[in-house]
Short mmCIF file of C-alpha atoms in Angstrom, two decimals:
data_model
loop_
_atom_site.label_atom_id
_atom_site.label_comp_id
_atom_site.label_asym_id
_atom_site.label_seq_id
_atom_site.Cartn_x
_atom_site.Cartn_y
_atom_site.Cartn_z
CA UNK V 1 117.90 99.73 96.29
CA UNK V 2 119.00 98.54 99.28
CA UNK V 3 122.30 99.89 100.18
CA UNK V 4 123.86 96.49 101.57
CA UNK V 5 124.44 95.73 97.81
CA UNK V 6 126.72 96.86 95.15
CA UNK V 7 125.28 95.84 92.34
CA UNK V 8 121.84 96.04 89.96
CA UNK V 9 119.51 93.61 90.40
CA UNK V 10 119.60 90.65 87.80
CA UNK V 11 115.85 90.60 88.16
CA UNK V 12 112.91 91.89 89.62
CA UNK V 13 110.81 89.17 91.68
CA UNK V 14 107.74 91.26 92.78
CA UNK V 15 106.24 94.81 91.99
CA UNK V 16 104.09 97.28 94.19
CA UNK V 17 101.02 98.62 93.11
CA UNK V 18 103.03 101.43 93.79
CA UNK V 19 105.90 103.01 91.61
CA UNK V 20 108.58 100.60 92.37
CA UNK V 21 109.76 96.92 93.09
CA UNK V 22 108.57 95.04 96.13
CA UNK V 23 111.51 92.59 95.93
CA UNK V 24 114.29 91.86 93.59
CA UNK V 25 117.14 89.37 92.87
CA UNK V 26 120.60 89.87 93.02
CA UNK V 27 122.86 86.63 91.84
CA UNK V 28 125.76 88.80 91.17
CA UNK V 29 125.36 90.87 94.33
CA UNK V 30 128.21 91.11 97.08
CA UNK V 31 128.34 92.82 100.43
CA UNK V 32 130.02 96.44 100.34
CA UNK V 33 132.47 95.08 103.29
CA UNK V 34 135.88 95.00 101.54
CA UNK V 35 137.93 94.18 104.66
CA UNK V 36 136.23 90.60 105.03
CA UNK V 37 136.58 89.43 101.60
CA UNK V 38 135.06 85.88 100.84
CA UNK V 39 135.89 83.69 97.85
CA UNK V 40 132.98 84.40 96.50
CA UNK V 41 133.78 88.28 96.57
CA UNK V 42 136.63 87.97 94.09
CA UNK V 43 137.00 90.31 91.27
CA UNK V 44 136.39 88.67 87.99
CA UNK V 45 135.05 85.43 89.45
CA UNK V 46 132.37 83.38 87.97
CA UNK V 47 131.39 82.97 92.22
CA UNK V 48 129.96 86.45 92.56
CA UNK V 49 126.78 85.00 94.88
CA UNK V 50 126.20 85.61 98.40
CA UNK V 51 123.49 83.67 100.78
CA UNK V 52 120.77 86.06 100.60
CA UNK V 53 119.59 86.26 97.08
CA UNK V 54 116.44 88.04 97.16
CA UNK V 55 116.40 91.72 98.92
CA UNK V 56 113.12 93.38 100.43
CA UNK V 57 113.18 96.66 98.23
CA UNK V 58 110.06 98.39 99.02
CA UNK V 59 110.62 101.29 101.31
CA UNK V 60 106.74 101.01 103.07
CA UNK V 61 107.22 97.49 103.70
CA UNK V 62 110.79 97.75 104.49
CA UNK V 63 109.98 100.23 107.63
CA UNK V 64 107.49 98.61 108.83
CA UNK V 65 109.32 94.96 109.34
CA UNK V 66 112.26 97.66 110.72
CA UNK V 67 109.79 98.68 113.15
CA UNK V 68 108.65 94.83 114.11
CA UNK V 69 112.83 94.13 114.31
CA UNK V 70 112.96 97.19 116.69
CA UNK V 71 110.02 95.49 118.82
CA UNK V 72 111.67 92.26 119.36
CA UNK V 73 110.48 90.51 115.99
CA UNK V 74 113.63 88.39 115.74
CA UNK V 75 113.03 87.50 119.48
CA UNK V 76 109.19 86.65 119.14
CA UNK V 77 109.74 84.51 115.76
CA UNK V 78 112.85 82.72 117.32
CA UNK V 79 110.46 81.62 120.54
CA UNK V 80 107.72 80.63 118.17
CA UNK V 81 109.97 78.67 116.41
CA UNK V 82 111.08 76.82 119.51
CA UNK V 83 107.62 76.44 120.81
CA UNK V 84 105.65 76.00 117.66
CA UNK V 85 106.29 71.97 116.66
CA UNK V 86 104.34 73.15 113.11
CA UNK V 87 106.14 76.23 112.44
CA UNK V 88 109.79 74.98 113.38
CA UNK V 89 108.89 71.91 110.70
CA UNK V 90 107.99 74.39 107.97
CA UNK V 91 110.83 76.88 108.92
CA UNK V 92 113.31 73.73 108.24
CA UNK V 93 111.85 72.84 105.29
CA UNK V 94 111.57 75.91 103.27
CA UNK V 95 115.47 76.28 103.17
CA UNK V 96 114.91 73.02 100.38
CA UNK V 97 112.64 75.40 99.18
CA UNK V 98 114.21 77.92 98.99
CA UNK V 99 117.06 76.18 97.39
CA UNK V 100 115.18 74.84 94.59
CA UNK V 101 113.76 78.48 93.88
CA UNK V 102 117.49 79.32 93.31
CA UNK V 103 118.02 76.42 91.43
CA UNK V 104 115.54 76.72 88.94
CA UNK V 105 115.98 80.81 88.72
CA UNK V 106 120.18 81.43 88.89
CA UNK V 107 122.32 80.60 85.55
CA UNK V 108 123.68 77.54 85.68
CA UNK V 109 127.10 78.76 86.75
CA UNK V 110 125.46 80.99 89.71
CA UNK V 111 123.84 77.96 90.74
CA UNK V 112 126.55 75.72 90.66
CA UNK V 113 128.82 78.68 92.59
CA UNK V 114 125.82 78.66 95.21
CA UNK V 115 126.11 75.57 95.97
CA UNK V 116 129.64 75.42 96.09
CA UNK V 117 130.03 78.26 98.63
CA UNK V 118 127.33 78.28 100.93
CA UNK V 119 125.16 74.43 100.20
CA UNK V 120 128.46 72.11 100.34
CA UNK V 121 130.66 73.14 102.87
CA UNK V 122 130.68 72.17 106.30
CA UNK V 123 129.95 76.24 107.61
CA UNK V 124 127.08 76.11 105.22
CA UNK V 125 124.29 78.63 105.09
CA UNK V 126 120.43 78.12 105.53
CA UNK V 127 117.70 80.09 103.73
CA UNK V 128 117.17 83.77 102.08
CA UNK V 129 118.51 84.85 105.63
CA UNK V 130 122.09 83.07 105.09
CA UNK V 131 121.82 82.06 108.36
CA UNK V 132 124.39 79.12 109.70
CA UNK V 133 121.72 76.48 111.43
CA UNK V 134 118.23 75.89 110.08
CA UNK V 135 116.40 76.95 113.25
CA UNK V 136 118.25 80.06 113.79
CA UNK V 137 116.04 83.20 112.87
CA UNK V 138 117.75 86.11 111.72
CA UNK V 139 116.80 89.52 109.73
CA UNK V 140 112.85 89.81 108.97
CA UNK V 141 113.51 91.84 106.11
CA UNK V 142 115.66 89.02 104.44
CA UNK V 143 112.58 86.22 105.60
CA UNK V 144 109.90 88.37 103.85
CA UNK V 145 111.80 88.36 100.88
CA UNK V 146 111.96 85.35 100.48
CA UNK V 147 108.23 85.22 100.85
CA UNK V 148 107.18 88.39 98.87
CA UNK V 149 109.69 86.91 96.12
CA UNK V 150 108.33 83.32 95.65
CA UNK V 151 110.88 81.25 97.15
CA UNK V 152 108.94 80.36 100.45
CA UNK V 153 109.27 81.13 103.82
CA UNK V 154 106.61 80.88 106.57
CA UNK V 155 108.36 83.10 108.98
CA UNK V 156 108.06 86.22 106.48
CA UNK V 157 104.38 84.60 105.67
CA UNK V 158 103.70 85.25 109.01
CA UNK V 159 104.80 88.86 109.13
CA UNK V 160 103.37 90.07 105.99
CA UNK V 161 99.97 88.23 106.82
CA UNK V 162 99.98 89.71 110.90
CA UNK V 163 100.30 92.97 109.20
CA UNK V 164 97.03 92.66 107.24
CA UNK V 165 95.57 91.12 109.85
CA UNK V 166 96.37 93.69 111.86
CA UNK V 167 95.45 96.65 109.10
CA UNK V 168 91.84 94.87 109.17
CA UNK V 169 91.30 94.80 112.55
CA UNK V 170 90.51 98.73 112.54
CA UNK V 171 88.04 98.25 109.28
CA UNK V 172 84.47 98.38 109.42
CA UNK V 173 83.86 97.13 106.26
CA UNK V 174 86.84 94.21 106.08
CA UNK V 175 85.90 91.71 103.49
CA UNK V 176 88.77 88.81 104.79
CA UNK V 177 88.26 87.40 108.09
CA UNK V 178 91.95 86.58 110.29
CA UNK V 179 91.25 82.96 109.33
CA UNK V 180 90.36 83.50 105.20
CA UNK V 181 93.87 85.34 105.24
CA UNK V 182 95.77 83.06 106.97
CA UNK V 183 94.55 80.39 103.66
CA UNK V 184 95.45 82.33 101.43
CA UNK V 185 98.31 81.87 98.58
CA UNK V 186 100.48 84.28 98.02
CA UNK V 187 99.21 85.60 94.87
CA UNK V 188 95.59 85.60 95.80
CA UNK V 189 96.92 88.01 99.03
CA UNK V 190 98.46 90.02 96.64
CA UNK V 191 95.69 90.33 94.36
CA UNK V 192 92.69 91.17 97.24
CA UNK V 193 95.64 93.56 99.68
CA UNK V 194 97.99 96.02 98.42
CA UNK V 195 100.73 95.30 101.33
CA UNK V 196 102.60 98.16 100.12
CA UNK V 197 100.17 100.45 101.31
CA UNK V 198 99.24 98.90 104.27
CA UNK V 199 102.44 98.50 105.56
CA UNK V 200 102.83 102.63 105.42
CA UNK V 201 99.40 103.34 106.77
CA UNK V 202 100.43 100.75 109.84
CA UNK V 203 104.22 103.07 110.12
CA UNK V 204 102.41 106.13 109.65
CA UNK V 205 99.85 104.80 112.34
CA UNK V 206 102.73 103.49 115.01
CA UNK V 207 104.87 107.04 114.01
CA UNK V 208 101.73 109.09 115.05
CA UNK V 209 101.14 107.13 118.00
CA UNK V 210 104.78 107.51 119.18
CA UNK V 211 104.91 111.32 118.91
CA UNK V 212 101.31 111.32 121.07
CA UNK V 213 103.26 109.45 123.73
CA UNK V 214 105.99 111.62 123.67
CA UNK V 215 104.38 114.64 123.77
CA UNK V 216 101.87 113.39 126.86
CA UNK V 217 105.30 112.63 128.78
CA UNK V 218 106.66 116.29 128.21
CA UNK V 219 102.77 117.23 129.38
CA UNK V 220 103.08 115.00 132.24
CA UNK V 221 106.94 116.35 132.78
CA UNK V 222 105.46 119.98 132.90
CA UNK V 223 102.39 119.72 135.04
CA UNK V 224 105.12 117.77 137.62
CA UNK V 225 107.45 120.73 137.78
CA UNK V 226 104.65 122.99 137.79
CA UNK V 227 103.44 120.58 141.02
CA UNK V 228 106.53 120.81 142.52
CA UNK V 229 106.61 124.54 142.77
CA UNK V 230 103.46 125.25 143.44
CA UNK V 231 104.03 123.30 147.00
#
């Protein structure tokens, strides 16, 4: 469970092949951060609903977008949202999407809390991401979520599709070309690609290529010394 929350999850939106959840719901979730308390953080209150609603819970795919974030993925998607006339369109409108997801999915009284704290009021908050303008990009996990869960959101489409895209590319017998993926529907990708274990080969992969690079600098640092005092 992701450790941002202090709660169960009300539901469970998508499962791994693998022995756990992919990504679950939390409607009655609040952020562990008692010293900025909210109104929607009070004990006892039928408001118990922050922004982000749906929480990345898989551990492979959750390093892996950590990795992207540590590589500048907030930075790339926010440029390609600037730049990309197409992308910035569908950004904007899957925060209706997302809304209706909630709308149809939280109780009645979740909903109607939702709304009042984060759709109505002037500071109001945009997508799975809870950020506060609808072209502002923010936290990959939270936009592949909102993906992986069913609620929309091309931004985490785009992650979770690069990485397959970019598992395939060293396959020699790849059945999906880059353009059949891009296509497809999110249940059809999750039927043909287990992203839960591509997403920890890819780690593993970018782990093991790290420690190589580290260990040819502390070559490189020792043939150098051994250089210097040999002149």
């Amino acid at each position: 469970m992701a450790k941002t929350l202090n709660t169960k999850p009300n539901s469970v939106a998508q499962h791994c092949n693998a022995d756990h959840n992919m990504v679950v719901a939390c409607w009655d979730a609040t952020k562990d951060t008692p010293h900025k308390k909210k109104p929607y953080d009070k004990p006892n209150a039928l408001s118990l609903v922050a922004p982000t609603v749906l929480w990345l819970v898989c551990p492979n795919i959750y390093k892996n977008v950590s990795r992207m974030e540590t590589a500048g993925g907030v930075k790339h998607y926010t440029t390609k949202v600037e730049e990309d006339a197409d992308l910035r369109q569908q950004y904007q409108d899957s925060h209706k999407t997302y809304e209706r997801w909630l709308e149809q999915t939280l109780p009645a009284d979740r909903w109607k809390a939702f709304q009042k704290y984060h759709i109505e009021p002037a500071a109001r908050k945009y997508g799975n991401a809870g950020v506060t303008g609808p072209l502002i990009v923010k936290c990959l996990h939270a936009n592949v979520a909102g993906y992986l869960g069913g609620a929309g959101n091309p931004i985490g489409e785009q992650v979770v599709k690069g990485m397959i895209k970019e598992h395939a590319q060293g396959l020699a017998d790849r059945k999906h070309t880059d353009a059949e993926i891009d296509e497809m529907k999110l249940q059809d990708l999750l039927v043909n690609f287990d992203v839960c274990a591509i997403a920890n080969q890819l780690h593993e992969a970018a782990v093991a290529k790290e420690k190589k690079e580290r260990q040819q600098q502390e070559e490189n640092k020792d043939k150098d010394k051994a250089n210097q005092k040999g002149e």
